PDB file of C-alpha atoms in Angstrom:
ATOM      1  CA  MET A   1       0.000   0.000   0.000  1.00  0.00           C
ATOM      2  CA  THR A   2       2.990   2.314   0.302  1.00  0.00           C
ATOM      3  CA  ALA A   3       3.515   2.771  -3.448  1.00  0.00           C
ATOM      4  CA  PRO A   4       0.105   4.421  -4.123  1.00  0.00           C
ATOM      5  CA  VAL A   5       0.640   6.822  -1.205  1.00  0.00           C
ATOM      6  CA  THR A   6       4.102   7.739  -2.438  1.00  0.00           C
ATOM      7  CA  SER A   7       2.977   8.407  -5.998  1.00  0.00           C
ATOM      8  CA  THR A   8      -0.124  10.344  -4.913  1.00  0.00           C
ATOM      9  CA  ALA A   9       1.861  12.403  -2.386  1.00  0.00           C
ATOM     10  CA  HIS A  10       4.493  13.168  -5.023  1.00  0.00           C
ATOM     11  CA  ARG A  11       1.867  14.314  -7.520  1.00  0.00           C
ATOM     12  CA  ILE A  12       0.177  16.582  -4.968  1.00  0.00           C
ATOM     13  CA  ALA A  13       3.485  18.133  -3.888  1.00  0.00           C
ATOM     14  CA  THR A  14       4.728  18.686  -7.429  1.00  0.00           C
ATOM     15  CA  ARG A  15       1.511  20.359  -8.560  1.00  0.00           C
ATOM     16  CA  ALA A  16       1.277  22.541  -5.441  1.00  0.00           C
ATOM     17  CA  LEU A  17       4.898  23.645  -5.819  1.00  0.00           C
ATOM     18  CA  GLY A  18       4.273  24.401  -9.474  1.00  0.00           C
ATOM     19  CA  TRP A  19       1.257  26.567  -8.591  1.00  0.00           C
ATOM     20  CA  LEU A  20       3.274  28.515  -6.020  1.00  0.00           C
ATOM     21  CA  HIS A  21       6.071  28.964  -8.560  1.00  0.00           C
ATOM     22  CA  THR A  22       3.718  30.108 -11.332  1.00  0.00           C
ATOM     23  CA  HIS A  23       2.209  32.768  -9.084  1.00  0.00           C
ATOM     24  CA  ARG A  24       5.331  33.764  -7.156  1.00  0.00           C
ATOM     25  CA  ALA A  25       5.259  37.293  -8.574  1.00  0.00           C
ATOM     26  CA  ARG A  26       2.039  37.812  -6.607  1.00  0.00           C
ATOM     27  CA  ALA A  27       4.026  37.261  -3.401  1.00  0.00           C
ATOM     28  CA  GLY A  28       6.079  40.415  -3.319  1.00  0.00           C
ATOM     29  CA  LEU A  29       6.711  42.947  -0.573  1.00  0.00           C
ATOM     30  CA  PRO A  30       5.916  46.576  -1.477  1.00  0.00           C
ATOM     31  CA  ALA A  31       9.012  48.580  -2.386  1.00  0.00           C
ATOM     32  CA  ASP A  32       8.592  50.831   0.648  1.00  0.00           C
ATOM     33  CA  THR A  33       8.438  47.939   3.148  1.00  0.00           C
ATOM     34  CA  THR A  34      10.386  48.579   6.335  1.00  0.00           C
ATOM     35  CA  ALA A  35      11.455  46.249   9.116  1.00  0.00           C
ATOM     36  CA  ASP A  36       8.453  47.404  11.166  1.00  0.00           C
ATOM     37  CA  LEU A  37       6.003  45.713   8.741  1.00  0.00           C
ATOM     38  CA  GLY A  38       2.538  47.258   8.843  1.00  0.00           C
ATOM     39  CA  ASP A  39       0.861  43.872   8.287  1.00  0.00           C
ATOM     40  CA  PRO A  40       3.240  40.922   8.789  1.00  0.00           C
ATOM     41  CA  ASN A  41       0.573  38.381   7.820  1.00  0.00           C
ATOM     42  CA  SER A  42      -0.154  39.811   4.374  1.00  0.00           C
ATOM     43  CA  VAL A  43       3.032  38.982   2.437  1.00  0.00           C
ATOM     44  CA  TYR A  44       5.918  38.590   4.907  1.00  0.00           C
ATOM     45  CA  LYS A  45       4.606  35.492   6.680  1.00  0.00           C
ATOM     46  CA  PRO A  46       3.481  33.702   3.489  1.00  0.00           C
ATOM     47  CA  LEU A  47       6.904  34.331   1.931  1.00  0.00           C
ATOM     48  CA  GLY A  48       8.492  32.589   4.913  1.00  0.00           C
ATOM     49  CA  GLU A  49       6.059  29.680   4.597  1.00  0.00           C
ATOM     50  CA  THR A  50       6.909  29.288   0.930  1.00  0.00           C
ATOM     51  CA  ALA A  51      10.583  29.263   1.876  1.00  0.00           C
ATOM     52  CA  LEU A  52       9.824  26.474   4.356  1.00  0.00           C
ATOM     53  CA  ALA A  53       8.293  24.343   1.615  1.00  0.00           C
ATOM     54  CA  GLY A  54      11.234  24.987  -0.690  1.00  0.00           C
ATOM     55  CA  SER A  55      13.744  24.161   2.022  1.00  0.00           C
ATOM     56  CA  LEU A  56      12.124  20.791   2.740  1.00  0.00           C
ATOM     57  CA  VAL A  57      12.107  19.839  -0.934  1.00  0.00           C
ATOM     58  CA  LEU A  58      15.832  20.593  -1.107  1.00  0.00           C
ATOM     59  CA  ARG A  59      16.465  18.725   2.164  1.00  0.00           C
ATOM     60  CA  ASP A  60      14.814  15.479   1.168  1.00  0.00           C
ATOM     61  CA  ALA A  61      16.716  13.476  -1.426  1.00  0.00           C
ATOM     62  CA  ALA A  62      13.514  11.914  -2.802  1.00  0.00           C
ATOM     63  CA  ALA A  63      12.609  15.035  -4.800  1.00  0.00           C
ATOM     64  CA  GLY A  64      13.275  15.015  -8.527  1.00  0.00           C
ATOM     65  CA  SER A  65      15.438  17.517 -10.378  1.00  0.00           C
ATOM     66  CA  THR A  66      12.490  19.610 -11.584  1.00  0.00           C
ATOM     67  CA  ASP A  67      11.016  19.929  -8.094  1.00  0.00           C
ATOM     68  CA  LYS A  68      14.437  20.863  -6.708  1.00  0.00           C
ATOM     69  CA  ARG A  69      14.877  23.557  -9.343  1.00  0.00           C
ATOM     70  CA  ILE A  70      11.450  25.017  -8.614  1.00  0.00           C
ATOM     71  CA  ALA A  71      12.095  24.866  -4.871  1.00  0.00           C
ATOM     72  CA  LYS A  72      15.399  26.690  -5.294  1.00  0.00           C
ATOM     73  CA  GLU A  73      13.755  29.387  -7.398  1.00  0.00           C
ATOM     74  CA  LEU A  74      11.050  29.859  -4.759  1.00  0.00           C
ATOM     75  CA  LEU A  75      13.724  30.209  -2.082  1.00  0.00           C
ATOM     76  CA  ASP A  76      15.675  32.659  -4.227  1.00  0.00           C
ATOM     77  CA  HIS A  77      12.523  34.711  -4.770  1.00  0.00           C
ATOM     78  CA  SER A  78      11.743  34.868  -1.054  1.00  0.00           C
ATOM     79  CA  TRP A  79      15.362  35.631  -0.160  1.00  0.00           C
ATOM     80  CA  ALA A  80      15.371  38.487  -2.683  1.00  0.00           C
ATOM     81  CA  GLN A  81      12.143  39.853  -1.173  1.00  0.00           C
ATOM     82  CA  PHE A  82      13.880  39.814   2.209  1.00  0.00           C
ATOM     83  CA  ARG A  83      16.776  41.742   0.599  1.00  0.00           C
ATOM     84  CA  GLN A  84      19.166  38.817   0.913  1.00  0.00           C
ATOM     85  CA  GLY A  85      18.490  38.692   4.637  1.00  0.00           C
ATOM     86  CA  ASP A  86      18.920  42.411   5.364  1.00  0.00           C
ATOM     87  CA  LEU A  87      15.213  42.874   6.133  1.00  0.00           C
ATOM     88  CA  LEU A  88      15.244  39.972   8.605  1.00  0.00           C
ATOM     89  CA  TYR A  89      18.386  41.347  10.232  1.00  0.00           C
ATOM     90  CA  GLU A  90      16.933  44.844  10.559  1.00  0.00           C
ATOM     91  CA  ARG A  91      13.680  43.510  11.996  1.00  0.00           C
ATOM     92  CA  GLN A  92      15.495  41.361  14.558  1.00  0.00           C
ATOM     93  CA  LEU A  93      17.767  44.260  15.478  1.00  0.00           C
ATOM     94  CA  ARG A  94      14.883  46.684  16.056  1.00  0.00           C
ATOM     95  CA  HIS A  95      12.535  44.194  17.710  1.00  0.00           C
ATOM     96  CA  GLN A  96      14.734  42.082  19.928  1.00  0.00           C
ATOM     97  CA  LEU A  97      11.987  39.918  21.459  1.00  0.00           C
ATOM     98  CA  MET A  98      10.220  39.145  18.203  1.00  0.00           C
ATOM     99  CA  THR A  99      10.885  35.609  17.010  1.00  0.00           C
ATOM    100  CA  ASP A 100       9.620  35.713  13.433  1.00  0.00           C
ATOM    101  CA  PRO A 101      12.951  36.933  11.969  1.00  0.00           C
ATOM    102  CA  LEU A 102      14.746  33.935  13.504  1.00  0.00           C
ATOM    103  CA  GLU A 103      12.021  31.512  12.476  1.00  0.00           C
ATOM    104  CA  THR A 104      12.018  32.828   8.916  1.00  0.00           C
ATOM    105  CA  TYR A 105      15.794  32.875   8.650  1.00  0.00           C
ATOM    106  CA  ALA A 106      15.923  29.227   9.760  1.00  0.00           C
ATOM    107  CA  HIS A 107      14.232  28.065   6.544  1.00  0.00           C
ATOM    108  CA  PHE A 108      17.018  29.668   4.545  1.00  0.00           C
ATOM    109  CA  ALA A 109      19.754  28.456   6.881  1.00  0.00           C
ATOM    110  CA  ARG A 110      18.505  24.902   6.312  1.00  0.00           C
ATOM    111  CA  SER A 111      19.216  25.375   2.605  1.00  0.00           C
ATOM    112  CA  GLY A 112      22.615  27.040   2.915  1.00  0.00           C
ATOM    113  CA  TYR A 113      21.670  30.722   2.702  1.00  0.00           C
ATOM    114  CA  HIS A 114      23.640  32.880   5.120  1.00  0.00           C
ATOM    115  CA  HIS A 115      23.603  36.434   6.438  1.00  0.00           C
ATOM    116  CA  GLU A 116      26.620  37.141   8.630  1.00  0.00           C
ATOM    117  CA  GLY A 117      25.018  40.029  10.514  1.00  0.00           C
ATOM    118  CA  MET A 118      21.908  38.007  11.274  1.00  0.00           C
ATOM    119  CA  ALA A 119      23.933  35.009  12.448  1.00  0.00           C
ATOM    120  CA  ARG A 120      26.024  37.212  14.732  1.00  0.00           C
ATOM    121  CA  LEU A 121      22.949  38.988  16.122  1.00  0.00           C
ATOM    122  CA  LEU A 122      21.180  35.697  16.851  1.00  0.00           C
ATOM    123  CA  ARG A 123      24.203  34.382  18.733  1.00  0.00           C
ATOM    124  CA  HIS A 124      24.280  37.588  20.776  1.00  0.00           C
ATOM    125  CA  ASN A 125      20.553  37.496  21.536  1.00  0.00           C
ATOM    126  CA  ALA A 126      20.741  33.854  22.632  1.00  0.00           C
ATOM    127  CA  GLY A 127      22.767  34.917  25.663  1.00  0.00           C
ATOM    128  CA  LEU A 128      20.267  37.517  26.863  1.00  0.00           C
ATOM    129  CA  ALA A 129      17.973  36.699  29.776  1.00  0.00           C
ATOM    130  CA  SER A 130      15.210  38.822  28.252  1.00  0.00           C
ATOM    131  CA  VAL A 131      15.213  36.713  25.087  1.00  0.00           C
ATOM    132  CA  ARG A 132      15.339  33.360  26.898  1.00  0.00           C
ATOM    133  CA  ALA A 133      12.630  34.410  29.370  1.00  0.00           C
ATOM    134  CA  ALA A 134      10.148  35.865  26.866  1.00  0.00           C
ATOM    135  CA  GLU A 135       6.698  34.453  27.591  1.00  0.00           C
ATOM    136  CA  VAL A 136       5.540  32.253  24.713  1.00  0.00           C
ATOM    137  CA  VAL A 137       2.932  29.485  24.533  1.00  0.00           C
ATOM    138  CA  PRO A 138       4.457  25.971  24.548  1.00  0.00           C
ATOM    139  CA  ASN A 139       4.149  24.971  20.878  1.00  0.00           C
ATOM    140  CA  ARG A 140       5.534  28.364  19.860  1.00  0.00           C
ATOM    141  CA  ARG A 141       8.487  27.888  22.210  1.00  0.00           C
ATOM    142  CA  LEU A 142       9.219  24.666  20.327  1.00  0.00           C
ATOM    143  CA  ALA A 143       9.111  26.607  17.055  1.00  0.00           C
ATOM    144  CA  ILE A 144      11.735  29.013  18.373  1.00  0.00           C
ATOM    145  CA  ALA A 145      13.894  26.172  19.678  1.00  0.00           C
ATOM    146  CA  ASN A 146      13.835  24.348  16.354  1.00  0.00           C
ATOM    147  CA  ALA A 147      14.588  27.532  14.428  1.00  0.00           C
ATOM    148  CA  ALA A 148      17.531  28.200  16.723  1.00  0.00           C
ATOM    149  CA  ARG A 149      18.776  24.655  16.175  1.00  0.00           C
ATOM    150  CA  LEU A 150      18.654  25.150  12.406  1.00  0.00           C
ATOM    151  CA  ALA A 151      20.389  28.514  12.660  1.00  0.00           C
ATOM    152  CA  GLY A 152      23.162  27.061  14.822  1.00  0.00           C
ATOM    153  CA  VAL A 153      22.164  28.992  17.950  1.00  0.00           C
ATOM    154  CA  ASP A 154      22.317  27.444  21.422  1.00  0.00           C
ATOM    155  CA  LEU A 155      19.320  28.357  23.582  1.00  0.00           C
ATOM    156  CA  GLY A 156      19.990  25.624  26.131  1.00  0.00           C
ATOM    157  CA  THR A 157      16.715  23.958  25.186  1.00  0.00           C
ATOM    158  CA  ASP A 158      15.222  21.246  27.391  1.00  0.00           C
ATOM    159  CA  TRP A 159      13.259  19.463  24.673  1.00  0.00           C
ATOM    160  CA  ASP A 160      11.547  17.003  27.011  1.00  0.00           C
ATOM    161  CA  ALA A 161      10.281  19.782  29.261  1.00  0.00           C
ATOM    162  CA  LEU A 162       8.995  21.796  26.313  1.00  0.00           C
ATOM    163  CA  ALA A 163       7.245  18.743  24.887  1.00  0.00           C
ATOM    164  CA  ARG A 164       5.541  17.938  28.205  1.00  0.00           C
ATOM    165  CA  ALA A 165       4.224  21.503  28.493  1.00  0.00           C
ATOM    166  CA  THR A 166       2.124  21.226  25.309  1.00  0.00           C
ATOM    167  CA  TRP A 167      -1.472  20.066  24.890  1.00  0.00           C
ATOM    168  CA  LEU A 168      -0.146  16.952  23.152  1.00  0.00           C
ATOM    169  CA  GLY A 169       2.308  16.342  25.979  1.00  0.00           C
ATOM    170  CA  ALA A 170      -0.594  16.199  28.419  1.00  0.00           C
ATOM    171  CA  ALA A 171      -2.209  13.324  26.483  1.00  0.00           C
ATOM    172  CA  ALA A 172      -5.361  15.414  26.698  1.00  0.00           C
ATOM    173  CA  GLU A 173      -8.860  14.046  26.097  1.00  0.00           C
ATOM    174  CA  PRO A 174      -8.827  13.553  22.310  1.00  0.00           C
ATOM    175  CA  TRP A 175     -12.536  14.252  21.857  1.00  0.00           C
ATOM    176  CA  ALA A 176     -12.102  17.748  23.307  1.00  0.00           C
ATOM    177  CA  ILE A 177      -9.775  18.920  20.536  1.00  0.00           C
ATOM    178  CA  ASP A 178     -10.909  22.025  18.653  1.00  0.00           C
ATOM    179  CA  TRP A 179      -9.750  23.729  15.471  1.00  0.00           C
ATOM    180  CA  MET A 180      -7.107  25.995  17.047  1.00  0.00           C
ATOM    181  CA  THR A 181      -5.839  23.278  19.372  1.00  0.00           C
ATOM    182  CA  ALA A 182      -5.463  20.957  16.397  1.00  0.00           C
ATOM    183  CA  TYR A 183      -3.215  23.467  14.655  1.00  0.00           C
ATOM    184  CA  ALA A 184      -1.173  23.904  17.845  1.00  0.00           C
ATOM    185  CA  MET A 185      -0.860  20.130  18.165  1.00  0.00           C
ATOM    186  CA  THR A 186       0.378  19.727  14.583  1.00  0.00           C
ATOM    187  CA  HIS A 187       3.080  22.322  15.144  1.00  0.00           C
ATOM    188  CA  THR A 188       4.235  20.608  18.315  1.00  0.00           C
ATOM    189  CA  VAL A 189       5.008  17.589  16.137  1.00  0.00           C
ATOM    190  CA  PHE A 190       6.518  19.628  13.313  1.00  0.00           C
ATOM    191  CA  HIS A 191       9.061  21.313  15.576  1.00  0.00           C
ATOM    192  CA  LEU A 192       9.945  18.296  17.719  1.00  0.00           C
ATOM    193  CA  THR A 193      10.688  16.310  14.552  1.00  0.00           C
ATOM    194  CA  ASP A 194      11.895  19.219  12.382  1.00  0.00           C
ATOM    195  CA  TRP A 195       9.153  18.504   9.864  1.00  0.00           C
ATOM    196  CA  GLY A 196       9.843  14.771   9.739  1.00  0.00           C
ATOM    197  CA  GLY A 197      13.599  15.101   9.486  1.00  0.00           C
ATOM    198  CA  ARG A 198      14.067  13.904  13.078  1.00  0.00           C
ATOM    199  CA  PRO A 199      11.158  11.518  13.808  1.00  0.00           C
ATOM    200  CA  GLU A 200      13.023  10.253  16.866  1.00  0.00           C
ATOM    201  CA  GLY A 201      12.495  13.694  18.427  1.00  0.00           C
ATOM    202  CA  LEU A 202       8.851  12.868  19.172  1.00  0.00           C
ATOM    203  CA  PRO A 203       8.525  11.139  22.562  1.00  0.00           C
ATOM    204  CA  VAL A 204       7.306   7.547  22.328  1.00  0.00           C
ATOM    205  CA  GLU A 205       4.172   8.175  24.380  1.00  0.00           C
ATOM    206  CA  MET A 206       3.160  11.041  22.107  1.00  0.00           C
ATOM    207  CA  ALA A 207       3.681   8.883  19.027  1.00  0.00           C
ATOM    208  CA  GLY A 208       1.465   6.178  20.535  1.00  0.00           C
ATOM    209  CA  TYR A 209      -1.282   8.689  21.331  1.00  0.00           C
ATOM    210  CA  LEU A 210      -1.163  10.056  17.798  1.00  0.00           C
ATOM    211  CA  THR A 211      -1.184   6.596  16.235  1.00  0.00           C
ATOM    212  CA  THR A 212      -4.514   6.008  17.965  1.00  0.00           C
ATOM    213  CA  TRP A 213      -6.222   9.357  17.487  1.00  0.00           C
ATOM    214  CA  LEU A 214      -4.753  10.997  14.383  1.00  0.00           C
ATOM    215  CA  PRO A 215      -6.831   8.891  11.944  1.00  0.00           C
ATOM    216  CA  VAL A 216      -9.986   9.915  13.828  1.00  0.00           C
ATOM    217  CA  TRP A 217      -9.156  13.618  13.634  1.00  0.00           C
ATOM    218  CA  ILE A 218      -8.323  13.389   9.935  1.00  0.00           C
ATOM    219  CA  ASP A 219     -11.680  11.734   9.270  1.00  0.00           C
ATOM    220  CA  ILE A 220     -13.520  14.443  11.214  1.00  0.00           C
ATOM    221  CA  TRP A 221     -11.952  17.366   9.374  1.00  0.00           C
ATOM    222  CA  ARG A 222     -12.167  15.572   6.026  1.00  0.00           C
ATOM    223  CA  GLU A 223     -15.899  15.246   6.582  1.00  0.00           C
ATOM    224  CA  VAL A 224     -16.288  19.027   6.920  1.00  0.00           C
ATOM    225  CA  SER A 225     -13.809  19.778   4.103  1.00  0.00           C
ATOM    226  CA  GLN A 226     -11.258  21.657   6.190  1.00  0.00           C
ATOM    227  CA  TRP A 227      -8.508  20.786   3.714  1.00  0.00           C
ATOM    228  CA  ASP A 228      -5.840  23.063   5.127  1.00  0.00           C
ATOM    229  CA  LEU A 229      -6.079  21.395   8.526  1.00  0.00           C
ATOM    230  CA  VAL A 230      -6.445  17.928   6.981  1.00  0.00           C
ATOM    231  CA  ALA A 231      -3.161  18.421   5.111  1.00  0.00           C
ATOM    232  CA  GLU A 232      -1.455  19.619   8.307  1.00  0.00           C
ATOM    233  CA  LEU A 233      -2.675  16.513  10.127  1.00  0.00           C
ATOM    234  CA  MET A 234      -1.367  14.373   7.261  1.00  0.00           C
ATOM    235  CA  ILE A 235       2.063  15.947   7.726  1.00  0.00           C
ATOM    236  CA  VAL A 236       1.887  14.835  11.357  1.00  0.00           C
ATOM    237  CA  GLY A 237       1.212  11.286  10.212  1.00  0.00           C
ATOM    238  CA  ALA A 238       4.257  11.341   7.951  1.00  0.00           C
ATOM    239  CA  CYS A 239       6.444  12.698  10.778  1.00  0.00           C
ATOM    240  CA  LEU A 240       5.899   9.654  13.010  1.00  0.00           C
ATOM    241  CA  GLU A 241       8.710   7.119  13.331  1.00  0.00           C
ATOM    242  CA  GLU A 242       6.205   4.581  11.984  1.00  0.00           C
ATOM    243  CA  PRO A 243       4.450   6.857   9.479  1.00  0.00           C
ATOM    244  CA  LEU A 244       0.678   6.952   9.206  1.00  0.00           C
ATOM    245  CA  CYS A 245      -0.144   7.636   5.563  1.00  0.00           C
ATOM    246  CA  ASP A 246      -3.683   6.485   4.814  1.00  0.00           C
ATOM    247  CA  PRO A 247      -4.253   5.964   1.056  1.00  0.00           C
ATOM    248  CA  GLU A 248      -7.880   7.119   1.302  1.00  0.00           C
ATOM    249  CA  SER A 249      -6.896  10.431   2.873  1.00  0.00           C
ATOM    250  CA  TRP A 250      -4.249  11.036   0.239  1.00  0.00           C
ATOM    251  CA  ALA A 251      -6.725  10.177  -2.509  1.00  0.00           C
ATOM    252  CA  ALA A 252      -9.245  12.598  -0.994  1.00  0.00           C
ATOM    253  CA  LEU A 253      -6.683  15.425  -0.937  1.00  0.00           C
ATOM    254  CA  ALA A 254      -5.671  14.659  -4.516  1.00  0.00           C
ATOM    255  CA  ALA A 255      -9.322  14.735  -5.584  1.00  0.00           C
ATOM    256  CA  VAL A 256      -9.874  18.304  -4.357  1.00  0.00           C
ATOM    257  CA  GLN A 257      -6.635  19.661  -5.850  1.00  0.00           C
ATOM    258  CA  HIS A 258      -7.278  21.679  -9.005  1.00  0.00           C
ATOM    259  CA  GLU A 259      -5.591  20.877 -12.298  1.00  0.00           C
ATOM    260  CA  ASP A 260      -3.360  23.934 -11.970  1.00  0.00           C
ATOM    261  CA  GLY A 261      -2.132  22.801  -8.529  1.00  0.00           C
ATOM    262  CA  LEU A 262      -4.301  24.987  -6.279  1.00  0.00           C
ATOM    263  CA  VAL A 263      -5.471  23.201  -3.139  1.00  0.00           C
ATOM    264  CA  PRO A 264      -8.610  24.752  -1.610  1.00  0.00           C
ATOM    265  CA  ARG A 265      -8.426  25.595   2.074  1.00  0.00           C
ATOM    266  CA  ASP A 266     -12.029  24.431   2.689  1.00  0.00           C
ATOM    267  CA  GLY A 267     -15.277  23.514   0.983  1.00  0.00           C
ATOM    268  CA  GLU A 268     -16.260  27.080   0.091  1.00  0.00           C
ATOM    269  CA  PRO A 269     -16.299  28.163  -3.585  1.00  0.00           C
ATOM    270  CA  VAL A 270     -12.944  29.271  -4.972  1.00  0.00           C
ATOM    271  CA  ALA A 271     -12.868  32.846  -6.262  1.00  0.00           C
ATOM    272  CA  GLU A 272     -12.405  33.420  -9.980  1.00  0.00           C
ATOM    273  CA  ASP A 273     -10.082  36.413  -9.550  1.00  0.00           C
ATOM    274  CA  GLU A 274      -6.500  35.120  -9.775  1.00  0.00           C
ATOM    275  CA  GLN A 275      -5.084  37.414  -7.092  1.00  0.00           C
ATOM    276  CA  GLN A 276      -7.854  36.524  -4.671  1.00  0.00           C
ATOM    277  CA  ARG A 277      -7.362  32.827  -5.412  1.00  0.00           C
ATOM    278  CA  PHE A 278      -3.697  33.200  -4.542  1.00  0.00           C
ATOM    279  CA  VAL A 279      -4.326  35.112  -1.323  1.00  0.00           C
ATOM    280  CA  ASP A 280      -7.009  32.674  -0.188  1.00  0.00           C
ATOM    281  CA  HIS A 281      -5.212  29.425  -0.956  1.00  0.00           C
ATOM    282  CA  GLN A 282      -1.469  30.121  -0.852  1.00  0.00           C
ATOM    283  CA  HIS A 283      -1.150  28.659   2.645  1.00  0.00           C
ATOM    284  CA  THR A 284      -2.939  25.436   1.718  1.00  0.00           C
ATOM    285  CA  ALA A 285      -0.692  25.007  -1.316  1.00  0.00           C
ATOM    286  CA  VAL A 286       2.338  25.347   0.966  1.00  0.00           C
ATOM    287  CA  VAL A 287       0.887  22.811   3.403  1.00  0.00           C
ATOM    288  CA  ALA A 288       0.058  20.375   0.594  1.00  0.00           C
ATOM    289  CA  ALA A 289       3.564  20.721  -0.842  1.00  0.00           C
ATOM    290  CA  VAL A 290       5.109  20.068   2.567  1.00  0.00           C
ATOM    291  CA  ALA A 291       2.756  17.146   3.237  1.00  0.00           C
ATOM    292  CA  GLY A 292       3.571  15.506  -0.073  1.00  0.00           C
ATOM    293  CA  CYS A 293       7.301  16.114   0.232  1.00  0.00           C
ATOM    294  CA  VAL A 294       7.548  14.697   3.760  1.00  0.00           C
ATOM    295  CA  ALA A 295       5.304  11.727   2.957  1.00  0.00           C
ATOM    296  CA  VAL A 296       7.366  10.780  -0.092  1.00  0.00           C
ATOM    297  CA  ALA A 297      10.607  10.946   1.860  1.00  0.00           C
ATOM    298  CA  ARG A 298       9.237   8.990   4.815  1.00  0.00           C
ATOM    299  CA  THR A 299       7.416   6.273   2.852  1.00  0.00           C
ATOM    300  CA  LEU A 300      10.513   5.641   0.768  1.00  0.00           C
ATOM    301  CA  THR A 301      12.804   5.321   3.808  1.00  0.00           C
ATOM    302  CA  THR A 302      10.607   3.234   6.118  1.00  0.00           C
ATOM    303  CA  THR A 303       9.111  -0.222   5.854  1.00  0.00           C
ATOM    304  CA  GLY A 304       5.802   1.060   7.243  1.00  0.00           C
ATOM    305  CA  GLY A 305       3.890   4.066   6.064  1.00  0.00           C
ATOM    306  CA  THR A 306       0.773   2.167   4.992  1.00  0.00           C
ATOM    307  CA  GLY A 307      -1.556   3.990   7.329  1.00  0.00           C
ATOM    308  CA  ALA A 308      -4.425   3.109   9.623  1.00  0.00           C
TER     309      ALA A 308
END
């Protein structure tokens, strides 16, 4: 059963990456953008998410030459928008306790991009009590720790303690999960495992809990067509040491993907205006690309991966 999952996941990832690449010119920061960013969620954050997808394609050897080229071009585009790292450096310098510059820079660091000033500033900040003591919710603290690890910065992270502090670490009642908690839970897994690159980073008890309940959650959100969250949950499945990659779920995601590669975020009608389509569904395309990329890599390198 692994082969159909691998081929379906590859097709979804390739088409989603292609859609992001085709429309990359729509993801551009205004020329007068400063490090203060009037609306970080409008273009800045999506550019970083696209860089994440590109970095994972380049990380995982299973990707073909065309996907690697497209991934590199997406990374180059995002890096250029961030002024070869200068914008990230300036933002981190002016806003010392903000973590998004570090988290964004980490995607580039994973792929060999480097900004000397940013690297030096991050090393300096890592020694400051104010930075280490900043109050952040548990799954976000894991995001910072993983970004620091990728950027080569030592925050003295106690990974076990951070994992235990999360909703997932509490082995909470699975039927009480809600939409926001589900997203928080997925990111706990993403950062503990570095998006499937370190599956051993997920504590055994958490993996067992997810093996039992993840298929249930995927079914629930599939039923209500929350495709963005479904794809995030499918990434979680691929991140497990014994991957959970259900062929039916992958077939369902493939069925809703448009011919041009767009993946709808939910069951609502997709706008006809191209710019609005991009704004509405860019994140889901990134998630689908990541899901497919990680699933291909994991199903090809494990004897399991056949799902629940």
